[in-house]
Amino acid sequence: GENVEQHPSTLSVQEGDSAVIKCTYSDSASNYFPWYKQELGKGPQLIIDIRSNVGEKKDQRIAVTLNKTAKHFSLHITETQPEDSAVYFCAARRGGSYIPTFGRGTSLIVHP
Amino acid sequence: GAGVSQSPSNKVTEKGKDVELRCDPISGHTALYWYRQSLGQGLEFLIYFQGNSAPDKSGLPSDRFSAERTGGSVSTLTIQRTQQEDSAVYLCASSPSFNEQYFGPGTRLTVT
């Protein structure tokens, strides 16, 4: 089955810096890659997703890049703010499947 | 509009007792998922419902776990004869389509 590795497990940055979280996947048939943000005491919330026919997608301060050949994708957050502090999860889903495989999460801490 | 709701938000139970966790999905969403999130871990898939189709139970860790979805809406996850290793946050998500999932806030289960 699919295996998703996520790094780093913890990321600490200063407000205004950029943050990058990386994930690798094992199943070359995966074609949908969502990212979720989970704040303390809440459920995960979808923040951005990318499909395998696209190499990059941006939404304001958030961007995701996908390298299908290397089977890795990354979340980029620019101009970080304290409210960006949360746990971020990547996931990968195989074409034809309805069940994504999640990474183990990255705890992002943005210091004011 | 109203999001996914789960109840109770917290549940403390004694080892060996049965528990029921409830999920109210977003109205009109045909797909419903249950996940388990243990401390410091990613989301572990448990079960998937889609419309009137037979559920995908492939993620249930043992026969002590079961779930129902009545009338294509509310779902109940039941854990019988709870064990300490069942302690976790149980998350429910609903989806209107093949892709994005909307998560509830979760139920934190503690087995003493």
JSON list of C-alpha atoms in Angstrom, two decimals:
[
{"chain": "A", "resi": 1, "resn": "GLY", "atom": "CA", "xyz": [0.00, 0.00, 0.00]},
{"chain": "A", "resi": 2, "resn": "GLU", "atom": "CA", "xyz": [0.86, 3.67, 0.00]},
{"chain": "A", "resi": 3, "resn": "ASN", "atom": "CA", "xyz": [3.44, 4.99, 2.45]},
{"chain": "A", "resi": 4, "resn": "VAL", "atom": "CA", "xyz": [3.78, 8.72, 3.16]},
{"chain": "A", "resi": 5, "resn": "GLU", "atom": "CA", "xyz": [6.79, 10.12, 4.98]},
{"chain": "A", "resi": 6, "resn": "GLN", "atom": "CA", "xyz": [6.67, 13.68, 6.32]},
{"chain": "A", "resi": 7, "resn": "HIS", "atom": "CA", "xyz": [9.53, 15.87, 7.53]},
{"chain": "A", "resi": 8, "resn": "PRO", "atom": "CA", "xyz": [10.34, 17.59, 9.76]},
{"chain": "A", "resi": 9, "resn": "SER", "atom": "CA", "xyz": [8.24, 16.48, 12.71]},
{"chain": "A", "resi": 10, "resn": "THR", "atom": "CA", "xyz": [8.75, 19.88, 14.35]},
{"chain": "A", "resi": 11, "resn": "LEU", "atom": "CA", "xyz": [9.55, 23.21, 12.72]},
{"chain": "A", "resi": 12, "resn": "SER", "atom": "CA", "xyz": [10.22, 26.41, 14.62]},
{"chain": "A", "resi": 13, "resn": "VAL", "atom": "CA", "xyz": [10.48, 29.74, 12.76]},
{"chain": "A", "resi": 14, "resn": "GLN", "atom": "CA", "xyz": [10.41, 33.44, 13.48]},
{"chain": "A", "resi": 15, "resn": "GLU", "atom": "CA", "xyz": [7.44, 35.49, 12.38]},
{"chain": "A", "resi": 16, "resn": "GLY", "atom": "CA", "xyz": [7.96, 36.66, 8.82]},
{"chain": "A", "resi": 17, "resn": "ASP", "atom": "CA", "xyz": [10.22, 33.76, 7.85]},
{"chain": "A", "resi": 18, "resn": "SER", "atom": "CA", "xyz": [9.25, 31.07, 5.35]},
{"chain": "A", "resi": 19, "resn": "ALA", "atom": "CA", "xyz": [8.42, 27.48, 6.34]},
{"chain": "A", "resi": 20, "resn": "VAL", "atom": "CA", "xyz": [8.76, 24.39, 4.17]},
{"chain": "A", "resi": 21, "resn": "ILE", "atom": "CA", "xyz": [7.35, 20.96, 4.97]},
{"chain": "A", "resi": 22, "resn": "LYS", "atom": "CA", "xyz": [8.24, 17.99, 2.77]},
{"chain": "A", "resi": 23, "resn": "CYS", "atom": "CA", "xyz": [6.49, 14.70, 2.07]},
{"chain": "A", "resi": 24, "resn": "THR", "atom": "CA", "xyz": [7.44, 11.68, 0.02]},
{"chain": "A", "resi": 25, "resn": "TYR", "atom": "CA", "xyz": [5.11, 8.94, -1.20]},
{"chain": "A", "resi": 26, "resn": "SER", "atom": "CA", "xyz": [5.69, 5.44, -2.46]},
{"chain": "A", "resi": 27, "resn": "ASP", "atom": "CA", "xyz": [2.79, 4.68, -4.82]},
{"chain": "A", "resi": 28, "resn": "SER", "atom": "CA", "xyz": [3.39, 6.08, -8.30]},
{"chain": "A", "resi": 29, "resn": "ALA", "atom": "CA", "xyz": [-0.36, 5.74, -8.97]},
{"chain": "A", "resi": 30, "resn": "SER", "atom": "CA", "xyz": [-1.16, 8.42, -6.39]},
{"chain": "A", "resi": 31, "resn": "ASN", "atom": "CA", "xyz": [-2.63, 11.47, -8.07]},
{"chain": "A", "resi": 32, "resn": "TYR", "atom": "CA", "xyz": [-4.19, 13.63, -5.36]},
{"chain": "A", "resi": 33, "resn": "PHE", "atom": "CA", "xyz": [-2.21, 15.36, -2.62]},
{"chain": "A", "resi": 34, "resn": "PRO", "atom": "CA", "xyz": [-4.04, 17.44, 0.00]},
{"chain": "A", "resi": 35, "resn": "TRP", "atom": "CA", "xyz": [-2.57, 19.38, 2.91]},
{"chain": "A", "resi": 36, "resn": "TYR", "atom": "CA", "xyz": [-4.44, 19.85, 6.19]},
{"chain": "A", "resi": 37, "resn": "LYS", "atom": "CA", "xyz": [-3.94, 22.25, 9.08]},
{"chain": "A", "resi": 38, "resn": "GLN", "atom": "CA", "xyz": [-4.97, 21.11, 12.55]},
{"chain": "A", "resi": 39, "resn": "GLU", "atom": "CA", "xyz": [-5.21, 23.64, 15.35]},
{"chain": "A", "resi": 40, "resn": "LEU", "atom": "CA", "xyz": [-5.25, 22.56, 18.96]},
{"chain": "A", "resi": 41, "resn": "GLY", "atom": "CA", "xyz": [-8.53, 20.91, 19.91]},
{"chain": "A", "resi": 42, "resn": "LYS", "atom": "CA", "xyz": [-9.91, 21.03, 16.38]},
{"chain": "A", "resi": 43, "resn": "GLY", "atom": "CA", "xyz": [-10.21, 18.68, 13.45]},
{"chain": "A", "resi": 44, "resn": "PRO", "atom": "CA", "xyz": [-7.94, 18.99, 10.41]},
{"chain": "A", "resi": 45, "resn": "GLN", "atom": "CA", "xyz": [-8.92, 21.58, 7.83]},
{"chain": "A", "resi": 46, "resn": "LEU", "atom": "CA", "xyz": [-8.01, 21.37, 4.14]},
{"chain": "A", "resi": 47, "resn": "ILE", "atom": "CA", "xyz": [-5.80, 24.32, 3.21]},
{"chain": "A", "resi": 48, "resn": "ILE", "atom": "CA", "xyz": [-4.60, 23.43, -0.26]},
{"chain": "A", "resi": 49, "resn": "ASP", "atom": "CA", "xyz": [-4.45, 20.44, -2.58]},
{"chain": "A", "resi": 50, "resn": "ILE", "atom": "CA", "xyz": [-2.76, 19.53, -5.82]},
{"chain": "A", "resi": 51, "resn": "ARG", "atom": "CA", "xyz": [-3.38, 16.95, -8.51]},
{"chain": "A", "resi": 52, "resn": "SER", "atom": "CA", "xyz": [-0.72, 15.08, -10.39]},
{"chain": "A", "resi": 53, "resn": "ASN", "atom": "CA", "xyz": [-1.27, 16.96, -13.66]},
{"chain": "A", "resi": 54, "resn": "VAL", "atom": "CA", "xyz": [-0.01, 20.19, -12.03]},
{"chain": "A", "resi": 55, "resn": "GLY", "atom": "CA", "xyz": [3.48, 20.98, -10.73]},
{"chain": "A", "resi": 56, "resn": "GLU", "atom": "CA", "xyz": [2.67, 23.91, -8.48]},
{"chain": "A", "resi": 57, "resn": "LYS", "atom": "CA", "xyz": [-0.32, 25.63, -6.95]},
{"chain": "A", "resi": 58, "resn": "LYS", "atom": "CA", "xyz": [-0.49, 28.86, -4.95]},
{"chain": "A", "resi": 59, "resn": "ASP", "atom": "CA", "xyz": [-3.07, 30.41, -2.68]},
{"chain": "A", "resi": 60, "resn": "GLN", "atom": "CA", "xyz": [-1.94, 33.70, -1.15]},
{"chain": "A", "resi": 61, "resn": "ARG", "atom": "CA", "xyz": [0.91, 32.86, 1.28]},
{"chain": "A", "resi": 62, "resn": "ILE", "atom": "CA", "xyz": [0.61, 29.11, 0.75]},
{"chain": "A", "resi": 63, "resn": "ALA", "atom": "CA", "xyz": [1.99, 27.08, -2.13]},
{"chain": "A", "resi": 64, "resn": "VAL", "atom": "CA", "xyz": [2.42, 23.40, -2.86]},
{"chain": "A", "resi": 65, "resn": "THR", "atom": "CA", "xyz": [4.90, 21.89, -5.30]},
{"chain": "A", "resi": 66, "resn": "LEU", "atom": "CA", "xyz": [4.84, 18.37, -6.70]},
{"chain": "A", "resi": 67, "resn": "ASN", "atom": "CA", "xyz": [7.66, 16.37, -8.26]},
{"chain": "A", "resi": 68, "resn": "LYS", "atom": "CA", "xyz": [6.08, 13.20, -9.68]},
{"chain": "A", "resi": 69, "resn": "THR", "atom": "CA", "xyz": [9.37, 11.76, -10.86]},
{"chain": "A", "resi": 70, "resn": "ALA", "atom": "CA", "xyz": [10.90, 11.94, -7.40]},
{"chain": "A", "resi": 71, "resn": "LYS", "atom": "CA", "xyz": [7.56, 11.23, -5.73]},
{"chain": "A", "resi": 72, "resn": "HIS", "atom": "CA", "xyz": [7.71, 14.12, -3.33]},
{"chain": "A", "resi": 73, "resn": "PHE", "atom": "CA", "xyz": [5.62, 17.21, -2.65]},
{"chain": "A", "resi": 74, "resn": "SER", "atom": "CA", "xyz": [6.13, 20.19, -0.39]},
{"chain": "A", "resi": 75, "resn": "LEU", "atom": "CA", "xyz": [4.13, 22.86, 1.40]},
{"chain": "A", "resi": 76, "resn": "HIS", "atom": "CA", "xyz": [5.57, 26.37, 1.40]},
{"chain": "A", "resi": 77, "resn": "ILE", "atom": "CA", "xyz": [4.30, 29.07, 3.73]},
{"chain": "A", "resi": 78, "resn": "THR", "atom": "CA", "xyz": [5.72, 32.57, 3.22]},
{"chain": "A", "resi": 79, "resn": "GLU", "atom": "CA", "xyz": [5.64, 35.51, 5.64]},
{"chain": "A", "resi": 80, "resn": "THR", "atom": "CA", "xyz": [4.64, 33.25, 8.52]},
{"chain": "A", "resi": 81, "resn": "GLN", "atom": "CA", "xyz": [2.39, 34.62, 11.26]},
{"chain": "A", "resi": 82, "resn": "PRO", "atom": "CA", "xyz": [1.76, 33.35, 14.80]},
{"chain": "A", "resi": 83, "resn": "GLU", "atom": "CA", "xyz": [-1.68, 32.14, 13.71]},
{"chain": "A", "resi": 84, "resn": "ASP", "atom": "CA", "xyz": [0.03, 29.76, 11.29]},
{"chain": "A", "resi": 85, "resn": "SER", "atom": "CA", "xyz": [1.16, 27.77, 14.34]},
{"chain": "A", "resi": 86, "resn": "ALA", "atom": "CA", "xyz": [-0.52, 24.37, 14.10]},
{"chain": "A", "resi": 87, "resn": "VAL", "atom": "CA", "xyz": [0.08, 20.76, 13.07]},
{"chain": "A", "resi": 88, "resn": "TYR", "atom": "CA", "xyz": [0.19, 20.26, 9.31]},
{"chain": "A", "resi": 89, "resn": "PHE", "atom": "CA", "xyz": [-0.54, 16.93, 7.63]},
{"chain": "A", "resi": 90, "resn": "CYS", "atom": "CA", "xyz": [0.15, 15.88, 4.09]},
{"chain": "A", "resi": 91, "resn": "ALA", "atom": "CA", "xyz": [-1.70, 13.04, 2.40]},
{"chain": "A", "resi": 92, "resn": "ALA", "atom": "CA", "xyz": [-1.59, 11.08, -0.83]},
{"chain": "A", "resi": 93, "resn": "ARG", "atom": "CA", "xyz": [-4.41, 9.23, -2.54]},
{"chain": "A", "resi": 94, "resn": "ARG", "atom": "CA", "xyz": [-4.19, 6.69, -5.30]},
{"chain": "A", "resi": 95, "resn": "GLY", "atom": "CA", "xyz": [-6.26, 7.20, -8.41]},
{"chain": "A", "resi": 96, "resn": "GLY", "atom": "CA", "xyz": [-9.54, 5.29, -8.10]},
{"chain": "A", "resi": 97, "resn": "SER", "atom": "CA", "xyz": [-9.27, 5.10, -4.31]},
{"chain": "A", "resi": 98, "resn": "TYR", "atom": "CA", "xyz": [-11.26, 7.17, -1.85]},
{"chain": "A", "resi": 99, "resn": "ILE", "atom": "CA", "xyz": [-8.96, 6.66, 1.12]},
{"chain": "A", "resi": 100, "resn": "PRO", "atom": "CA", "xyz": [-5.95, 8.98, 1.51]},
{"chain": "A", "resi": 101, "resn": "THR", "atom": "CA", "xyz": [-2.81, 7.95, 3.38]},
{"chain": "A", "resi": 102, "resn": "PHE", "atom": "CA", "xyz": [-1.64, 10.62, 5.81]},
{"chain": "A", "resi": 103, "resn": "GLY", "atom": "CA", "xyz": [1.82, 11.62, 6.94]},
{"chain": "A", "resi": 104, "resn": "ARG", "atom": "CA", "xyz": [2.53, 11.79, 10.67]},
{"chain": "A", "resi": 105, "resn": "GLY", "atom": "CA", "xyz": [2.30, 15.55, 10.84]},
{"chain": "A", "resi": 106, "resn": "THR", "atom": "CA", "xyz": [4.58, 18.55, 11.36]},
{"chain": "A", "resi": 107, "resn": "SER", "atom": "CA", "xyz": [4.17, 20.81, 14.35]},
{"chain": "A", "resi": 108, "resn": "LEU", "atom": "CA", "xyz": [4.88, 24.36, 13.12]},
{"chain": "A", "resi": 109, "resn": "ILE", "atom": "CA", "xyz": [5.66, 26.96, 15.74]},
{"chain": "A", "resi": 110, "resn": "VAL", "atom": "CA", "xyz": [5.87, 30.59, 14.66]},
{"chain": "A", "resi": 111, "resn": "HIS", "atom": "CA", "xyz": [7.52, 32.82, 17.26]},
{"chain": "A", "resi": 112, "resn": "PRO", "atom": "CA", "xyz": [6.35, 36.46, 17.37]},
{"chain": "B", "resi": 1, "resn": "GLY", "atom": "CA", "xyz": [-23.40, 26.67, 7.40]},
{"chain": "B", "resi": 2, "resn": "ALA", "atom": "CA", "xyz": [-23.07, 23.99, 10.05]},
{"chain": "B", "resi": 3, "resn": "GLY", "atom": "CA", "xyz": [-19.99, 21.85, 9.90]},
{"chain": "B", "resi": 4, "resn": "VAL", "atom": "CA", "xyz": [-19.42, 18.28, 10.97]},
{"chain": "B", "resi": 5, "resn": "SER", "atom": "CA", "xyz": [-20.30, 17.77, 14.61]},
{"chain": "B", "resi": 6, "resn": "GLN", "atom": "CA", "xyz": [-19.21, 14.99, 16.94]},
{"chain": "B", "resi": 7, "resn": "SER", "atom": "CA", "xyz": [-20.33, 13.97, 20.37]},
{"chain": "B", "resi": 8, "resn": "PRO", "atom": "CA", "xyz": [-19.27, 13.64, 23.05]},
{"chain": "B", "resi": 9, "resn": "SER", "atom": "CA", "xyz": [-16.20, 15.88, 22.79]},
{"chain": "B", "resi": 10, "resn": "ASN", "atom": "CA", "xyz": [-14.54, 13.93, 25.59]},
{"chain": "B", "resi": 11, "resn": "LYS", "atom": "CA", "xyz": [-15.23, 10.46, 26.94]},
{"chain": "B", "resi": 12, "resn": "VAL", "atom": "CA", "xyz": [-13.56, 8.73, 29.85]},
{"chain": "B", "resi": 13, "resn": "THR", "atom": "CA", "xyz": [-14.43, 5.08, 30.31]},
{"chain": "B", "resi": 14, "resn": "GLU", "atom": "CA", "xyz": [-13.22, 2.12, 32.26]},
{"chain": "B", "resi": 15, "resn": "LYS", "atom": "CA", "xyz": [-11.43, -0.73, 30.58]},
{"chain": "B", "resi": 16, "resn": "GLY", "atom": "CA", "xyz": [-13.90, -3.36, 29.41]},
{"chain": "B", "resi": 17, "resn": "LYS", "atom": "CA", "xyz": [-16.84, -1.01, 28.96]},
{"chain": "B", "resi": 18, "resn": "ASP", "atom": "CA", "xyz": [-18.51, -0.28, 25.61]},
{"chain": "B", "resi": 19, "resn": "VAL", "atom": "CA", "xyz": [-18.59, 3.24, 24.13]},
{"chain": "B", "resi": 20, "resn": "GLU", "atom": "CA", "xyz": [-20.54, 4.90, 21.33]},
{"chain": "B", "resi": 21, "resn": "LEU", "atom": "CA", "xyz": [-19.24, 7.90, 19.44]},
{"chain": "B", "resi": 22, "resn": "ARG", "atom": "CA", "xyz": [-21.55, 9.97, 17.25]},
{"chain": "B", "resi": 23, "resn": "CYS", "atom": "CA", "xyz": [-20.97, 11.92, 14.06]},
{"chain": "B", "resi": 24, "resn": "ASP", "atom": "CA", "xyz": [-23.36, 14.32, 12.35]},
{"chain": "B", "resi": 25, "resn": "PRO", "atom": "CA", "xyz": [-22.05, 15.04, 8.85]},
{"chain": "B", "resi": 26, "resn": "ILE", "atom": "CA", "xyz": [-22.71, 18.09, 6.74]},
{"chain": "B", "resi": 27, "resn": "SER", "atom": "CA", "xyz": [-26.16, 17.86, 5.19]},
{"chain": "B", "resi": 28, "resn": "GLY", "atom": "CA", "xyz": [-26.03, 16.48, 1.67]},
{"chain": "B", "resi": 29, "resn": "HIS", "atom": "CA", "xyz": [-22.58, 14.93, 1.97]},
{"chain": "B", "resi": 30, "resn": "THR", "atom": "CA", "xyz": [-22.77, 11.36, 0.72]},
{"chain": "B", "resi": 31, "resn": "ALA", "atom": "CA", "xyz": [-19.40, 10.14, 1.97]},
{"chain": "B", "resi": 32, "resn": "LEU", "atom": "CA", "xyz": [-18.43, 9.71, 5.61]},
{"chain": "B", "resi": 33, "resn": "TYR", "atom": "CA", "xyz": [-15.12, 8.60, 7.11]},
{"chain": "B", "resi": 34, "resn": "TRP", "atom": "CA", "xyz": [-13.92, 7.63, 10.57]},
{"chain": "B", "resi": 35, "resn": "TYR", "atom": "CA", "xyz": [-10.27, 8.04, 11.54]},
{"chain": "B", "resi": 36, "resn": "ARG", "atom": "CA", "xyz": [-8.29, 7.44, 14.70]},
{"chain": "B", "resi": 37, "resn": "GLN", "atom": "CA", "xyz": [-5.53, 9.83, 15.76]},
{"chain": "B", "resi": 38, "resn": "SER", "atom": "CA", "xyz": [-3.17, 8.67, 18.45]},
{"chain": "B", "resi": 39, "resn": "LEU", "atom": "CA", "xyz": [-0.76, 11.06, 20.18]},
{"chain": "B", "resi": 40, "resn": "GLY", "atom": "CA", "xyz": [1.94, 12.17, 17.77]},
{"chain": "B", "resi": 41, "resn": "GLN", "atom": "CA", "xyz": [0.59, 9.99, 14.99]},
{"chain": "B", "resi": 42, "resn": "GLY", "atom": "CA", "xyz": [-1.07, 10.66, 11.70]},
{"chain": "B", "resi": 43, "resn": "LEU", "atom": "CA", "xyz": [-4.64, 9.82, 10.89]},
{"chain": "B", "resi": 44, "resn": "GLU", "atom": "CA", "xyz": [-5.40, 6.12, 10.79]},
{"chain": "B", "resi": 45, "resn": "PHE", "atom": "CA", "xyz": [-8.31, 5.21, 8.51]},
{"chain": "B", "resi": 46, "resn": "LEU", "atom": "CA", "xyz": [-11.02, 3.11, 10.16]},
{"chain": "B", "resi": 47, "resn": "ILE", "atom": "CA", "xyz": [-14.13, 2.93, 7.97]},
{"chain": "B", "resi": 48, "resn": "TYR", "atom": "CA", "xyz": [-15.76, 4.61, 4.96]},
{"chain": "B", "resi": 49, "resn": "PHE", "atom": "CA", "xyz": [-19.42, 5.00, 4.01]},
{"chain": "B", "resi": 50, "resn": "GLN", "atom": "CA", "xyz": [-20.64, 6.10, 0.58]},
{"chain": "B", "resi": 51, "resn": "GLY", "atom": "CA", "xyz": [-24.34, 6.51, 0.00]},
{"chain": "B", "resi": 52, "resn": "ASN", "atom": "CA", "xyz": [-26.19, 3.22, 0.24]},
{"chain": "B", "resi": 53, "resn": "SER", "atom": "CA", "xyz": [-23.16, 1.12, -0.70]},
{"chain": "B", "resi": 54, "resn": "ALA", "atom": "CA", "xyz": [-21.67, -1.42, 1.66]},
{"chain": "B", "resi": 55, "resn": "PRO", "atom": "CA", "xyz": [-19.10, 0.32, 3.89]},
{"chain": "B", "resi": 56, "resn": "ASP", "atom": "CA", "xyz": [-15.36, -0.21, 3.51]},
{"chain": "B", "resi": 57, "resn": "LYS", "atom": "CA", "xyz": [-14.39, -1.66, 6.89]},
{"chain": "B", "resi": 58, "resn": "SER", "atom": "CA", "xyz": [-10.82, -2.50, 5.94]},
{"chain": "B", "resi": 59, "resn": "GLY", "atom": "CA", "xyz": [-9.29, -0.12, 8.51]},
{"chain": "B", "resi": 60, "resn": "LEU", "atom": "CA", "xyz": [-11.09, -1.41, 11.60]},
{"chain": "B", "resi": 61, "resn": "PRO", "atom": "CA", "xyz": [-8.35, -2.74, 13.92]},
{"chain": "B", "resi": 62, "resn": "SER", "atom": "CA", "xyz": [-10.38, -5.53, 15.52]},
{"chain": "B", "resi": 63, "resn": "ASP", "atom": "CA", "xyz": [-13.85, -7.00, 15.70]},
{"chain": "B", "resi": 64, "resn": "ARG", "atom": "CA", "xyz": [-14.46, -4.90, 18.82]},
{"chain": "B", "resi": 65, "resn": "PHE", "atom": "CA", "xyz": [-14.92, -1.93, 16.48]},
{"chain": "B", "resi": 66, "resn": "SER", "atom": "CA", "xyz": [-18.06, -1.42, 14.42]},
{"chain": "B", "resi": 67, "resn": "ALA", "atom": "CA", "xyz": [-19.90, 1.49, 12.83]},
{"chain": "B", "resi": 68, "resn": "GLU", "atom": "CA", "xyz": [-23.29, 2.26, 11.41]},
{"chain": "B", "resi": 69, "resn": "ARG", "atom": "CA", "xyz": [-24.69, 5.04, 9.31]},
{"chain": "B", "resi": 70, "resn": "THR", "atom": "CA", "xyz": [-28.43, 5.47, 9.52]},
{"chain": "B", "resi": 71, "resn": "GLY", "atom": "CA", "xyz": [-30.43, 6.99, 6.68]},
{"chain": "B", "resi": 72, "resn": "GLY", "atom": "CA", "xyz": [-27.28, 8.09, 4.92]},
{"chain": "B", "resi": 73, "resn": "SER", "atom": "CA", "xyz": [-26.67, 10.72, 7.59]},
{"chain": "B", "resi": 74, "resn": "VAL", "atom": "CA", "xyz": [-25.72, 10.25, 11.25]},
{"chain": "B", "resi": 75, "resn": "SER", "atom": "CA", "xyz": [-23.03, 7.69, 12.02]},
{"chain": "B", "resi": 76, "resn": "THR", "atom": "CA", "xyz": [-22.14, 5.89, 15.23]},
{"chain": "B", "resi": 77, "resn": "LEU", "atom": "CA", "xyz": [-18.79, 4.25, 15.94]},
{"chain": "B", "resi": 78, "resn": "THR", "atom": "CA", "xyz": [-19.01, 1.59, 18.65]},
{"chain": "B", "resi": 79, "resn": "ILE", "atom": "CA", "xyz": [-16.07, 0.15, 20.52]},
{"chain": "B", "resi": 80, "resn": "GLN", "atom": "CA", "xyz": [-16.84, -2.91, 22.64]},
{"chain": "B", "resi": 81, "resn": "ARG", "atom": "CA", "xyz": [-14.82, -4.07, 25.63]},
{"chain": "B", "resi": 82, "resn": "THR", "atom": "CA", "xyz": [-12.54, -1.04, 25.45]},
{"chain": "B", "resi": 83, "resn": "GLN", "atom": "CA", "xyz": [-8.81, -1.46, 26.02]},
{"chain": "B", "resi": 84, "resn": "GLN", "atom": "CA", "xyz": [-6.25, 1.14, 27.06]},
{"chain": "B", "resi": 85, "resn": "GLU", "atom": "CA", "xyz": [-4.73, 1.12, 23.58]},
{"chain": "B", "resi": 86, "resn": "ASP", "atom": "CA", "xyz": [-8.07, 2.39, 22.27]},
{"chain": "B", "resi": 87, "resn": "SER", "atom": "CA", "xyz": [-7.34, 5.75, 23.90]},
{"chain": "B", "resi": 88, "resn": "ALA", "atom": "CA", "xyz": [-7.10, 8.30, 21.07]},
{"chain": "B", "resi": 89, "resn": "VAL", "atom": "CA", "xyz": [-8.96, 11.07, 19.30]},
{"chain": "B", "resi": 90, "resn": "TYR", "atom": "CA", "xyz": [-11.60, 9.72, 16.95]},
{"chain": "B", "resi": 91, "resn": "LEU", "atom": "CA", "xyz": [-12.26, 11.97, 13.98]},
{"chain": "B", "resi": 92, "resn": "CYS", "atom": "CA", "xyz": [-15.19, 11.91, 11.59]},
{"chain": "B", "resi": 93, "resn": "ALA", "atom": "CA", "xyz": [-15.13, 13.54, 8.17]},
{"chain": "B", "resi": 94, "resn": "SER", "atom": "CA", "xyz": [-17.75, 13.97, 5.48]},
{"chain": "B", "resi": 95, "resn": "SER", "atom": "CA", "xyz": [-17.30, 14.71, 1.82]},
{"chain": "B", "resi": 96, "resn": "PRO", "atom": "CA", "xyz": [-19.55, 15.95, -0.97]},
{"chain": "B", "resi": 97, "resn": "SER", "atom": "CA", "xyz": [-17.32, 14.56, -3.67]},
{"chain": "B", "resi": 98, "resn": "PHE", "atom": "CA", "xyz": [-14.37, 12.38, -4.36]},
{"chain": "B", "resi": 99, "resn": "ASN", "atom": "CA", "xyz": [-11.80, 14.74, -2.96]},
{"chain": "B", "resi": 100, "resn": "GLU", "atom": "CA", "xyz": [-12.08, 17.25, -0.14]},
{"chain": "B", "resi": 101, "resn": "GLN", "atom": "CA", "xyz": [-12.97, 16.03, 3.34]},
{"chain": "B", "resi": 102, "resn": "TYR", "atom": "CA", "xyz": [-14.49, 18.17, 6.09]},
{"chain": "B", "resi": 103, "resn": "PHE", "atom": "CA", "xyz": [-13.50, 17.05, 9.55]},
{"chain": "B", "resi": 104, "resn": "GLY", "atom": "CA", "xyz": [-15.34, 17.34, 12.82]},
{"chain": "B", "resi": 105, "resn": "PRO", "atom": "CA", "xyz": [-13.59, 18.41, 16.04]},
{"chain": "B", "resi": 106, "resn": "GLY", "atom": "CA", "xyz": [-13.16, 14.83, 17.20]},
{"chain": "B", "resi": 107, "resn": "THR", "atom": "CA", "xyz": [-13.97, 12.83, 20.32]},
{"chain": "B", "resi": 108, "resn": "ARG", "atom": "CA", "xyz": [-11.12, 12.33, 22.78]},
{"chain": "B", "resi": 109, "resn": "LEU", "atom": "CA", "xyz": [-11.48, 8.85, 24.27]},
{"chain": "B", "resi": 110, "resn": "THR", "atom": "CA", "xyz": [-9.59, 7.93, 27.40]},
{"chain": "B", "resi": 111, "resn": "VAL", "atom": "CA", "xyz": [-9.73, 4.36, 28.67]},
{"chain": "B", "resi": 112, "resn": "THR", "atom": "CA", "xyz": [-8.64, 4.00, 32.29]}
]
